[in-house]
């Protein structure tokens, strides 16, 4: 499971990350995620994601470009238990932002609005 640009779906269960291993050359985003997870002392398991992993996920995110990490708030119309982004996703986005010197959350919001994936909030 991934996005159209080759991103990887990442599930969070009991504070640990589960991500399907990349076939072929390792994407930069997946290598960066591994390094950030290690630096943040977050366990990361690379194995095939199962339907059970998705059904029981506390958080879901996509890891890939151009968003780096993008939180997913619902799966099959069911909201996930954690807020969006969840605490693990938010921690990794903050760590990646600090490492890259870019506010990834703000950048993702701008990209999503520009591509009409999200509508900007309207003020009264």
N, CA, C and O atoms as a MOPAC input file, in Angstrom:
PM7 MOZYME 1SCF
protein

 N      0.86200 1    -1.17200 1     0.00000 1
 C      0.00000 1     0.00000 1     0.00000 1
 C      0.90000 1     1.22400 1     0.00000 1
 O      1.85600 1     1.29000 1     0.77300 1
 N      0.61100 1     2.17600 1    -0.84300 1
 C      1.39000 1     3.40100 1    -0.88600 1
 C      0.64600 1     4.45100 1    -1.68000 1
 O     -0.44800 1     4.20100 1    -2.18800 1
 N      1.23800 1     5.62300 1    -1.78700 1
 C      0.61500 1     6.66400 1    -2.58100 1
 C      1.11300 1     6.54900 1    -4.01900 1
 O      1.98000 1     5.72600 1    -4.31300 1
 N      0.58000 1     7.35300 1    -4.89700 1
 C      0.94000 1     7.28800 1    -6.30300 1
 C      2.36900 1     7.70600 1    -6.59400 1
 O      2.86900 1     7.46700 1    -7.69300 1
 N      3.03400 1     8.32500 1    -5.63500 1
 C      4.41300 1     8.76900 1    -5.81600 1
 C      5.41800 1     7.79600 1    -5.21800 1
 O      6.61900 1     8.06900 1    -5.21800 1
 N      4.94100 1     6.66600 1    -4.70800 1
 C      5.86100 1     5.67800 1    -4.14700 1
 C      6.03600 1     5.76700 1    -2.64700 1
 O      6.92000 1     5.11700 1    -2.08800 1
 N      5.20300 1     6.56500 1    -1.98000 1
 C      5.27900 1     6.66400 1    -0.52400 1
 C      4.86300 1     5.35800 1     0.13300 1
 O      4.23200 1     4.50800 1    -0.49500 1
 N      5.21600 1     5.21000 1     1.37900 1
 C      4.91900 1     4.00200 1     2.15000 1
 C      3.91900 1     4.32100 1     3.24600 1
 O      4.00400 1     5.35700 1     3.90600 1
 N      2.97200 1     3.41200 1     3.42800 1
 C      2.04300 1     3.51300 1     4.53300 1
 C      2.75700 1     3.04300 1     5.79200 1
 O      3.42800 1     2.01100 1     5.79200 1
 N      2.60400 1     3.81300 1     6.86500 1
 C      3.21100 1     3.48700 1     8.14900 1
 C      2.09000 1     3.41400 1     9.18100 1
 O      1.29100 1     4.34200 1     9.30600 1
 N      2.03600 1     2.31600 1     9.91000 1
 C      1.05900 1     2.15500 1    10.98700 1
 C      1.77000 1     2.31200 1    12.32400 1
 O      2.93300 1     1.93600 1    12.47400 1
 N      1.05700 1     2.86900 1    13.28700 1
 C      1.56100 1     2.96200 1    14.65500 1
 C      0.65900 1     2.10900 1    15.52500 1
 O     -0.54900 1     2.33400 1    15.60500 1
 N      1.26000 1     1.13400 1    16.17200 1
 C      0.53900 1     0.27300 1    17.12000 1
 C      1.35700 1     0.19900 1    18.38500 1
 O      2.53900 1    -0.14200 1    18.35300 1
 N      0.72400 1     0.52000 1    19.50600 1
 C      1.37800 1     0.46500 1    20.81700 1
 C      2.70900 1     1.21100 1    20.81500 1
 O      3.68900 1     0.73900 1    21.39000 1
 N      2.74200 1     2.38100 1    20.16700 1
 C      3.92900 1     3.22800 1    20.18500 1
 C      5.04200 1     2.81100 1    19.24500 1
 O      6.09900 1     3.44100 1    19.23800 1
 N      4.84100 1     1.77100 1    18.45300 1
 C      5.86800 1     1.30300 1    17.51700 1
 C      5.40000 1     1.49700 1    16.08100 1
 O      4.20400 1     1.45700 1    15.79300 1
 N      6.35400 1     1.70700 1    15.18800 1
 C      6.06000 1     1.88500 1    13.77600 1
 C      6.13900 1     0.55300 1    13.04700 1
 O      7.00100 1    -0.27700 1    13.33500 1
 N      5.23500 1     0.36100 1    12.10700 1
 C      5.27500 1    -0.79400 1    11.21700 1
 C      5.22700 1    -0.23400 1     9.80800 1
 O      4.30800 1     0.50700 1     9.45900 1
 N      6.21700 1    -0.58800 1     8.99800 1
 C      6.27200 1    -0.11900 1     7.61500 1
 C      6.70200 1    -1.27500 1     6.72400 1
 O      7.58900 1    -2.05800 1     7.06400 1
 N      6.03900 1    -1.35600 1     5.56500 1
 C      6.40900 1    -2.40300 1     4.61400 1
 C      7.78700 1    -2.08900 1     4.04700 1
 O      8.06000 1    -0.93800 1     3.70400 1
 N      8.65000 1    -3.07700 1     3.94400 1
 C      9.98100 1    -2.83300 1     3.38700 1
 C      9.88600 1    -2.42500 1     1.92000 1
 O      8.98800 1    -2.85000 1     1.19300 1
 N     10.83300 1    -1.59400 1     1.51100 1
 C     10.86600 1    -1.14900 1     0.11600 1
 C     11.54300 1    -2.21100 1    -0.72700 1
 O     12.56300 1    -2.77600 1    -0.33200 1
 N     10.97800 1    -2.47500 1    -1.87800 1
 C     11.63700 1    -3.35300 1    -2.82900 1
 C     12.55000 1    -2.50000 1    -3.70300 1
 O     12.19900 1    -1.36600 1    -4.03000 1
 N     13.66600 1    -3.00000 1    -4.07100 1
 C     14.58900 1    -2.24000 1    -4.91800 1
 C     15.33500 1    -1.19100 1    -4.11900 1
 O     15.55500 1    -1.35200 1    -2.91800 1
 N     15.72900 1    -0.10000 1    -4.79800 1
 C     16.48700 1     0.94900 1    -4.10700 1
 C     15.69000 1     1.52500 1    -2.94400 1
 O     14.48000 1     1.72600 1    -3.04800 1
 N     16.36800 1     1.78600 1    -1.85100 1
 C     15.71400 1     2.33100 1    -0.66800 1
 C     15.40400 1     3.81800 1    -0.85400 1
 O     16.31800 1     4.60800 1    -1.09200 1
 N     14.13900 1     4.20700 1    -0.75000 1
 C     13.79100 1     5.62800 1    -0.87900 1
 C     14.45000 1     6.45200 1     0.23100 1
 O     14.59000 1     5.99900 1     1.36800 1
 N     14.84500 1     7.65800 1    -0.12900 1
 C     15.46300 1     8.56500 1     0.84700 1
 C     14.52500 1     8.77300 1     2.03000 1
 O     14.97200 1     8.79300 1     3.17700 1
 N     13.23600 1     8.92700 1     1.76400 1
 C     12.27900 1     9.19000 1     2.84300 1
 C     12.23600 1     8.03600 1     3.84300 1
 O     12.13100 1     8.27200 1     5.04700 1
 N     12.31400 1     6.79800 1     3.36800 1
 C     12.29600 1     5.64300 1     4.26800 1
 C     13.58400 1     5.56600 1     5.07500 1
 O     13.54800 1     5.22200 1     6.25600 1
 N     14.71700 1     5.87700 1     4.46400 1
 C     15.98900 1     5.90200 1     5.21900 1
 C     15.94900 1     6.97800 1     6.29100 1
 O     16.42800 1     6.77000 1     7.40500 1
 N     15.37500 1     8.12900 1     5.95300 1
 C     15.28500 1     9.23100 1     6.90400 1
 C     14.35900 1     8.84800 1     8.05300 1
 O     14.65600 1     9.13500 1     9.21300 1
 N     13.24300 1     8.20200 1     7.73700 1
 C     12.32300 1     7.76300 1     8.78500 1
 C     13.00800 1     6.78900 1     9.74300 1
 O     12.84000 1     6.89400 1    10.95800 1
 N     13.76800 1     5.85300 1     9.21000 1
 C     14.50600 1     4.90500 1    10.07300 1
 C     15.43300 1     5.65200 1    11.02400 1
 O     15.46700 1     5.35600 1    12.21900 1
 N     16.18200 1     6.61600 1    10.50100 1
 C     17.13000 1     7.37400 1    11.32500 1
 C     16.40500 1     8.19200 1    12.39500 1
 O     16.84400 1     8.24100 1    13.54400 1
 N     15.29800 1     8.83000 1    12.01800 1
 C     14.53600 1     9.63000 1    12.99100 1
 C     13.91700 1     8.75400 1    14.06800 1
 O     13.93100 1     9.10800 1    15.24700 1
 N     13.37500 1     7.61500 1    13.66500 1
 C     12.78800 1     6.70500 1    14.65800 1
 C     13.85000 1     6.26100 1    15.65700 1
 O     13.59000 1     6.22400 1    16.86000 1
 N     15.03300 1     5.92800 1    15.17600 1
 C     16.12000 1     5.52200 1    16.07700 1
 C     16.50200 1     6.67200 1    17.00600 1
 O     16.68200 1     6.46100 1    18.20600 1
 N     16.62700 1     7.88600 1    16.46700 1
 C     16.99900 1     9.04100 1    17.28600 1
 C     15.93400 1     9.35900 1    18.33700 1
 O     16.25400 1     9.80400 1    19.43900 1
 N     14.66400 1     9.12600 1    17.98800 1
 C     13.55600 1     9.38800 1    18.91500 1
 C     13.24200 1     8.17400 1    19.79400 1
 O     12.30200 1     8.20400 1    20.58800 1
 N     14.03300 1     7.11000 1    19.64800 1
 C     13.83500 1     5.86700 1    20.40600 1
 C     12.43400 1     5.29400 1    20.20800 1
 O     11.76700 1     4.87900 1    21.15500 1
 N     12.01300 1     5.28500 1    18.94000 1
 C     10.73000 1     4.69300 1    18.55400 1
 C     11.05100 1     3.41800 1    17.78100 1
 O     11.79100 1     3.44800 1    16.79800 1
 N     10.49700 1     2.31200 1    18.22700 1
 C     10.72700 1     1.03800 1    17.54500 1
 C     10.14200 1     1.09100 1    16.13900 1
 O      9.04800 1     1.61600 1    15.93200 1
 N     10.88200 1     0.54200 1    15.17100 1
 C     10.40800 1     0.48300 1    13.79600 1
 C     10.60700 1    -0.93200 1    13.28700 1
 O     11.72900 1    -1.43700 1    13.25700 1
 N      9.51600 1    -1.57300 1    12.88800 1
 C      9.56600 1    -2.91800 1    12.31500 1
 C      9.26300 1    -2.81400 1    10.83300 1
 O      8.27100 1    -2.19900 1    10.44000 1
 N     10.11300 1    -3.41100 1    10.00900 1
 C      9.87000 1    -3.45300 1     8.56800 1
 C      9.35600 1    -4.83600 1     8.22600 1
 O     10.08700 1    -5.82600 1     8.25700 1
 N      8.06800 1    -4.87200 1     7.89800 1
 C      7.41100 1    -6.12000 1     7.51100 1
 C      6.12300 1    -5.76400 1     6.79600 1
 O      5.66600 1    -4.62200 1     6.85000 1
 N      5.55000 1    -6.73300 1     6.13500 1
 C      4.29000 1    -6.49100 1     5.43900 1
 C      3.21800 1    -6.06600 1     6.43000 1
 O      3.08300 1    -6.65000 1     7.50600 1
 N      2.46300 1    -5.05000 1     6.06000 1
 C      1.32700 1    -4.62000 1     6.87700 1
 C      0.14700 1    -5.54100 1     6.59800 1
 O     -0.12700 1    -5.88300 1     5.44800 1
 N     -0.53900 1    -5.93400 1     7.64600 1
 C     -1.70700 1    -6.80100 1     7.50400 1
 C     -2.98600 1    -5.99100 1     7.70400 1
 O     -2.94900 1    -4.85900 1     8.18700 1
 N     -4.09300 1    -6.57400 1     7.33400 1
 C     -5.38400 1    -5.94700 1     7.59500 1
 C     -5.59400 1    -5.71000 1     9.07800 1
 O     -6.19600 1    -4.71100 1     9.47200 1
 N     -5.09600 1    -6.63300 1     9.90700 1
 C     -5.19200 1    -6.47300 1    11.35500 1
 C     -4.38300 1    -5.26600 1    11.82600 1
 O     -4.83200 1    -4.52200 1    12.69800 1
 N     -3.18400 1    -5.06600 1    11.24900 1
 C     -2.37600 1    -3.89200 1    11.60300 1
 C     -3.14300 1    -2.61000 1    11.32500 1
 O     -3.13900 1    -1.68200 1    12.13400 1
 N     -3.80100 1    -2.56700 1    10.17400 1
 C     -4.54700 1    -1.36500 1     9.79900 1
 C     -5.77600 1    -1.17900 1    10.68000 1
 O     -6.06700 1    -0.06500 1    11.11700 1
 N     -6.49500 1    -2.26100 1    10.94100 1
 C     -7.70500 1    -2.17500 1    11.75900 1
 C     -7.39600 1    -1.76000 1    13.18800 1
 O     -8.20900 1    -1.09100 1    13.82500 1
 N     -6.23300 1    -2.14700 1    13.70100 1
 C     -5.87500 1    -1.84800 1    15.09300 1
 C     -4.89300 1    -0.68600 1    15.23800 1
 O     -4.40600 1    -0.42300 1    16.33700 1
 N     -4.60300 1     0.00500 1    14.14900 1
 C     -3.64200 1     1.10600 1    14.19400 1
 C     -4.14600 1     2.24400 1    15.07100 1
 O     -5.31100 1     2.63600 1    15.00900 1
 N     -3.24400 1     2.75700 1    15.88100 1
 C     -3.53400 1     3.96100 1    16.66000 1
 C     -3.38400 1     5.19900 1    15.78100 1
 O     -4.11900 1     6.17600 1    15.92100 1
 N     -2.41600 1     5.13100 1    14.87400 1
 C     -2.13200 1     6.22100 1    13.94600 1
 C     -1.72000 1     5.60100 1    12.61500 1
 O     -1.22500 1     4.47500 1    12.56300 1
 N     -1.93200 1     6.35400 1    11.54600 1
 C     -1.43600 1     5.99500 1    10.21700 1
 C     -0.81000 1     7.23400 1     9.60400 1
 O     -1.24800 1     8.35800 1     9.85200 1
 N      0.21800 1     7.01400 1     8.80200 1
 C      0.84200 1     8.12200 1     8.08300 1
 C      1.41800 1     7.59500 1     6.78100 1
 O      1.66100 1     6.39800 1     6.62800 1
 N      1.63200 1     8.50800 1     5.85100 1
 C      2.34700 1     8.19300 1     4.62600 1
 C      3.73700 1     8.78300 1     4.74200 1
 O      3.90200 1     9.91900 1     5.18600 1
 N      4.72500 1     8.02200 1     4.34800 1
 C      6.11000 1     8.48400 1     4.34100 1
 C      6.56200 1     8.53100 1     2.89600 1
 O      6.64300 1     7.49300 1     2.23900 1
 N      6.85400 1     9.70000 1     2.39700 1
 C      7.30200 1     9.85700 1     1.01900 1
 C      7.32100 1    11.31300 1     0.62800 1
 O      7.00300 1    12.19100 1     1.43100 1
 N      7.68700 1    11.56000 1    -0.58600 1
 C      7.78800 1    12.92400 1    -1.06800 1
 C      6.52200 1    13.27600 1    -1.84500 1
 O      5.95300 1    12.38200 1    -2.47200 1
 N      6.04800 1    14.51000 1    -1.84200 1
 C      6.70300 1    15.71000 1    -1.36200 1
 C      6.41800 1    16.03900 1     0.10200 1
 O      6.98800 1    16.99100 1     0.63500 1
 N      5.53900 1    15.26500 1     0.77200 1
 C      5.10900 1    15.62900 1     2.12300 1
 C      6.06000 1    15.16300 1     3.22500 1
 O      5.96400 1    15.66500 1     4.34500 1
 N      6.95300 1    14.24800 1     2.96400 1
 C      7.82700 1    13.61400 1     3.95400 1
 C      6.99800 1    12.69500 1     4.84200 1
 O      7.04200 1    11.47500 1     4.67900 1
 N      6.25000 1    13.25800 1     5.77300 1
 C      5.29400 1    12.49400 1     6.58200 1
 C      3.95300 1    13.20400 1     6.52800 1
 O      3.86200 1    14.41400 1     6.73400 1
 N      2.93100 1    12.44200 1     6.25000 1
 C      1.59100 1    13.01200 1     6.15100 1
 C      0.64700 1    12.15400 1     6.98100 1
 O      0.47900 1    10.96500 1     6.71100 1
 N      0.02900 1    12.76200 1     7.99300 1
 C     -0.88100 1    12.04000 1     8.87800 1
 C     -2.15900 1    11.65400 1     8.13900 1
 O     -2.64800 1    12.39300 1     7.28300 1
 N     -2.68500 1    10.49300 1     8.48400 1
 C     -3.95600 1    10.01200 1     7.95500 1
 C     -4.93400 1     9.98400 1     9.12400 1
 O     -4.63200 1     9.40500 1    10.16700 1
 N     -6.09400 1    10.60100 1     8.96200 1
 C     -7.04400 1    10.71300 1    10.06300 1
 C     -8.12400 1     9.65600 1    10.10900 1
 O     -8.74800 1     9.45100 1    11.15000 1
 N     -8.35600 1     8.97200 1     8.98000 1
 C     -9.42900 1     7.97800 1     8.93400 1
 C     -9.05500 1     6.87400 1     7.95900 1
 O     -8.29400 1     7.08700 1     7.01400 1
 N     -9.59400 1     5.70900 1     8.20100 1
 C     -9.39100 1     4.55600 1     7.33100 1
 C    -10.75300 1     3.93500 1     7.06300 1
 O    -11.46400 1     3.56000 1     7.99500 1
 N    -11.11000 1     3.82800 1     5.80900 1
 C    -12.41700 1     3.28700 1     5.42800 1
 C    -13.56400 1     3.99700 1     6.14500 1
 O    -14.53800 1     3.36600 1     6.55600 1
 N    -13.43500 1     5.31800 1     6.29000 1
 C    -14.47800 1     6.11200 1     6.92300 1
 C    -14.48400 1     6.07800 1     8.44100 1
 O    -15.31300 1     6.73400 1     9.07200 1
 N    -13.56800 1     5.32100 1     9.03600 1
 C    -13.49100 1     5.20200 1    10.50000 1
 C    -12.34500 1     6.06800 1    11.00100 1
 O    -11.19500 1     5.88900 1    10.59900 1
 N    -12.67300 1     7.01900 1    11.89200 1
 C    -11.62800 1     7.85200 1    12.47800 1
 C    -10.69300 1     6.98300 1    13.31500 1
 O    -11.12700 1     6.04700 1    13.98600 1
 N     -9.41700 1     7.30600 1    13.26200 1
 C     -8.44000 1     6.56900 1    14.06000 1
 C     -8.49400 1     7.04500 1    15.50700 1
 O     -8.95600 1     8.15600 1    15.76700 1
 N     -8.02900 1     6.22200 1    16.46100 1
 C     -8.14000 1     6.57200 1    17.87800 1
 C     -7.40600 1     7.85600 1    18.26100 1
 O     -7.89000 1     8.61800 1    19.09700 1
 N     -6.24000 1     8.10300 1    17.65600 1
 C     -5.45500 1     9.29000 1    18.01200 1
 C     -5.95500 1    10.48000 1    17.20800 1
 O     -6.52700 1    10.30700 1    16.13100 1
 N     -5.74200 1    11.69900 1    17.72800 1
 C     -6.06000 1    12.88000 1    16.92300 1
 C     -5.12900 1    12.90200 1    15.70500 1
 O     -4.15800 1    12.14700 1    15.65100 1
 N     -5.42100 1    13.75400 1    14.74300 1
 C     -4.58400 1    13.84300 1    13.54100 1
 C     -3.81300 1    15.15300 1    13.55600 1
 O     -4.44700 1    16.20800 1    13.57500 1
 N     -2.50300 1    15.15300 1    13.54800 1
 C     -1.65500 1    13.97400 1    13.65600 1
 C     -1.62800 1    13.46000 1    15.08100 1
 O     -1.81100 1    14.21400 1    16.03700 1
 N     -1.39600 1    12.16800 1    15.20600 1
 C     -1.26400 1    11.54800 1    16.52200 1
 C      0.07300 1    11.90600 1    17.15000 1
 O      0.91400 1    12.52400 1    16.49600 1
 N      0.28400 1    11.52900 1    18.40500 1
 C      1.50600 1    11.92900 1    19.11200 1
 C      2.79500 1    11.40000 1    18.48400 1
 O      3.79400 1    12.11900 1    18.46300 1
 N      2.80500 1    10.18900 1    17.98000 1
 C      4.01900 1     9.64600 1    17.35900 1
 C      4.27700 1    10.36000 1    16.03800 1
 O      5.40700 1    10.76100 1    15.75700 1
 N      3.23000 1    10.52100 1    15.22300 1
 C      3.37100 1    11.22000 1    13.94700 1
 C      3.84400 1    12.64600 1    14.17800 1
 O      4.76200 1    13.11100 1    13.50300 1
 N      3.23100 1    13.34100 1    15.12000 1
 C      3.61700 1    14.72400 1    15.41000 1
 C      5.07100 1    14.80300 1    15.87900 1
 O      5.80100 1    15.71800 1    15.49800 1
 N      5.48200 1    13.85900 1    16.69200 1
 C      6.87300 1    13.83000 1    17.17900 1
 C      7.85700 1    13.62500 1    16.02900 1
 O      8.90200 1    14.27500 1    15.97600 1
 N      7.52000 1    12.72200 1    15.11100 1
 C      8.39700 1    12.47100 1    13.96500 1
 C      8.41000 1    13.65600 1    13.00000 1
 O      9.46200 1    13.99200 1    12.45600 1
 N      7.25600 1    14.29600 1    12.77900 1
 C      7.21700 1    15.48200 1    11.92200 1
 C      8.07300 1    16.58800 1    12.52500 1
 O      8.80900 1    17.26100 1    11.80400 1
 N      7.98800 1    16.78400 1    13.83600 1
 C      8.79500 1    17.81200 1    14.49900 1
 C     10.29000 1    17.49100 1    14.38600 1
 O     11.09900 1    18.38100 1    14.12500 1
 N     10.65200 1    16.22500 1    14.58400 1
 C     12.06100 1    15.82600 1    14.48500 1
 C     12.56900 1    16.00000 1    13.05500 1
 O     13.67900 1    16.48900 1    12.84600 1
 N     11.76400 1    15.60300 1    12.07700 1
 C     12.15900 1    15.74100 1    10.67300 1
 C     12.28400 1    17.22200 1    10.31800 1
 O     13.22000 1    17.61300 1     9.62000 1
 N     11.35300 1    18.04700 1    10.79000 1
 C     11.40300 1    19.49400 1    10.54800 1
 C     12.68200 1    20.09700 1    11.10900 1
 O     13.34500 1    20.89000 1    10.44000 1
 N     13.03000 1    19.72400 1    12.33900 1
 C     14.24800 1    20.23500 1    12.97000 1
 C     15.48300 1    19.78000 1    12.20000 1
 O     16.41300 1    20.55900 1    11.99300 1
 N     15.48800 1    18.53200 1    11.78200 1
 C     16.62300 1    17.97300 1    11.05700 1
 C     16.79200 1    18.64100 1     9.69200 1
 O     17.91600 1    18.91200 1     9.27100 1
 N     15.68900 1    18.90700 1     9.00500 1
 C     15.73500 1    19.48100 1     7.65600 1
 C     15.76800 1    21.00700 1     7.65600 1
 O     16.10400 1    21.62300 1     6.64400 1
 N     15.41900 1    21.61800 1     8.79500 1
 C     15.37400 1    23.07700 1     8.85900 1
 C     14.17600 1    23.66600 1     8.12700 1
 O     14.22900 1    24.79800 1     7.64500 1
 N     13.08600 1    22.88600 1     8.04500 1
 C     11.87300 1    23.30500 1     7.34900 1
 C     10.68000 1    22.90800 1     8.20400 1
 O     10.66300 1    21.81700 1     8.77300 1
 N      9.68000 1    23.78300 1     8.30100 1
 C      8.45400 1    23.44200 1     9.01500 1
 C      7.61400 1    22.55700 1     8.09600 1
 O      6.86000 1    23.05700 1     7.26100 1
 N      7.75000 1    21.24100 1     8.25400 1
 C      7.06700 1    20.30800 1     7.35400 1
 C      5.55000 1    20.38200 1     7.45900 1
 O      4.85800 1    20.20900 1     6.45500 1
 N      5.02300 1    20.63300 1     8.64400 1
 C      3.56700 1    20.72400 1     8.79400 1
 C      3.03000 1    21.90100 1     7.98900 1
 O      2.03200 1    21.76300 1     7.28100 1
 N      3.67900 1    23.05200 1     8.09000 1
 C      3.24300 1    24.22900 1     7.33500 1
 C      3.42500 1    24.00400 1     5.83900 1
 O      2.57200 1    24.39600 1     5.04300 1
 N      4.53400 1    23.37500 1     5.45500 1
 C      4.78700 1    23.09200 1     4.04700 1
 C      3.72000 1    22.14900 1     3.48500 1
 O      3.22000 1    22.36300 1     2.38100 1
 N      3.37700 1    21.11500 1     4.24000 1
 C      2.34800 1    20.16700 1     3.79500 1
 C      1.00100 1    20.85600 1     3.64500 1
 O      0.27200 1    20.60100 1     2.68700 1
 N      0.67000 1    21.73000 1     4.59300 1
 C     -0.59600 1    22.47000 1     4.50700 1
 C     -0.63500 1    23.31600 1     3.23700 1
 O     -1.64400 1    23.34400 1     2.53300 1
 N      0.47800 1    24.01000 1     2.94800 1
 C      0.52700 1    24.84900 1     1.73600 1
 C      0.38500 1    23.99300 1     0.47500 1
 O     -0.35500 1    24.35400 1    -0.44000 1
 N      1.09200 1    22.85900 1     0.42600 1
 C      0.99400 1    21.97100 1    -0.74000 1
 C     -0.41800 1    21.42300 1    -0.90600 1
 O     -0.94300 1    21.36300 1    -2.01800 1
 N     -1.02600 1    21.02500 1     0.20300 1
 C     -2.37400 1    20.44500 1     0.13600 1
 C     -3.38500 1    21.47700 1    -0.34100 1
 O     -4.25200 1    21.16200 1    -1.15600 1
 N     -3.28500 1    22.70000 1     0.15400 1
 C     -4.19800 1    23.76300 1    -0.27000 1
 C     -3.95400 1    24.08800 1    -1.74200 1
 O     -4.90300 1    24.27000 1    -2.50400 1
 N     -2.69300 1    24.16100 1    -2.13800 1
 C     -2.35900 1    24.48600 1    -3.52500 1
 C     -2.88400 1    23.42100 1    -4.48600 1
 O     -3.25500 1    23.73600 1    -5.61700 1
 N     -2.91700 1    22.18100 1    -4.04900 1
 C     -3.40100 1    21.08900 1    -4.89800 1
 C     -4.85500 1    20.72600 1    -4.59300 1
 O     -5.35700 1    19.69100 1    -5.02900 1
 N     -5.52200 1    21.60600 1    -3.82900 1
 C     -6.94000 1    21.46500 1    -3.49400 1
 C     -7.25900 1    20.16000 1    -2.77600 1
 O     -8.36700 1    19.63400 1    -2.88600 1
 N     -6.27500 1    19.64100 1    -2.03700 1
 C     -6.53700 1    18.47600 1    -1.19400 1
 C     -7.22900 1    18.90700 1     0.09200 1
 O     -8.00300 1    18.15300 1     0.68100 1
 N     -6.93600 1    20.12700 1     0.51400 1
 C     -7.56800 1    20.72100 1     1.69300 1
 C     -8.05000 1    22.10900 1     1.32000 1
 O     -7.44900 1    22.77100 1     0.47400 1
 N     -9.09500 1    22.53900 1     1.92400 1
 C     -9.56300 1    23.89600 1     1.73700 1
 C     -9.07900 1    24.72400 1     2.92500 1
 O     -9.15900 1    24.26200 1     4.06300 1
 N     -8.58000 1    25.93500 1     2.68800 1
 C     -8.16000 1    26.76100 1     3.81900 1
 C     -9.35300 1    27.08800 1     4.70800 1
 O    -10.48100 1    27.22200 1     4.23300 1
 N     -9.08700 1    27.21600 1     6.00700 1
 C    -10.14700 1    27.56400 1     6.95100 1
 C    -10.63800 1    28.97600 1     6.62700 1
 O     -9.84900 1    29.86800 1     6.31500 1
 N    -11.93300 1    29.15300 1     6.70600 1
 C    -12.50800 1    30.46600 1     6.44400 1
 C    -12.77600 1    31.15800 1     7.78000 1
 O    -13.23900 1    30.54400 1     8.74100 1
 N    -12.47600 1    32.43000 1     7.80600 1
 C    -12.76900 1    33.20000 1     9.01400 1
 C    -14.04100 1    33.99200 1     8.77700 1
 O    -14.28800 1    34.45900 1     7.66500 1
 N    -14.85800 1    34.14600 1     9.82700 1
 C    -16.13200 1    34.85900 1     9.65700 1
 C    -15.94000 1    36.32100 1     9.32800 1
 O    -16.91800 1    37.04900 1     9.15700 1

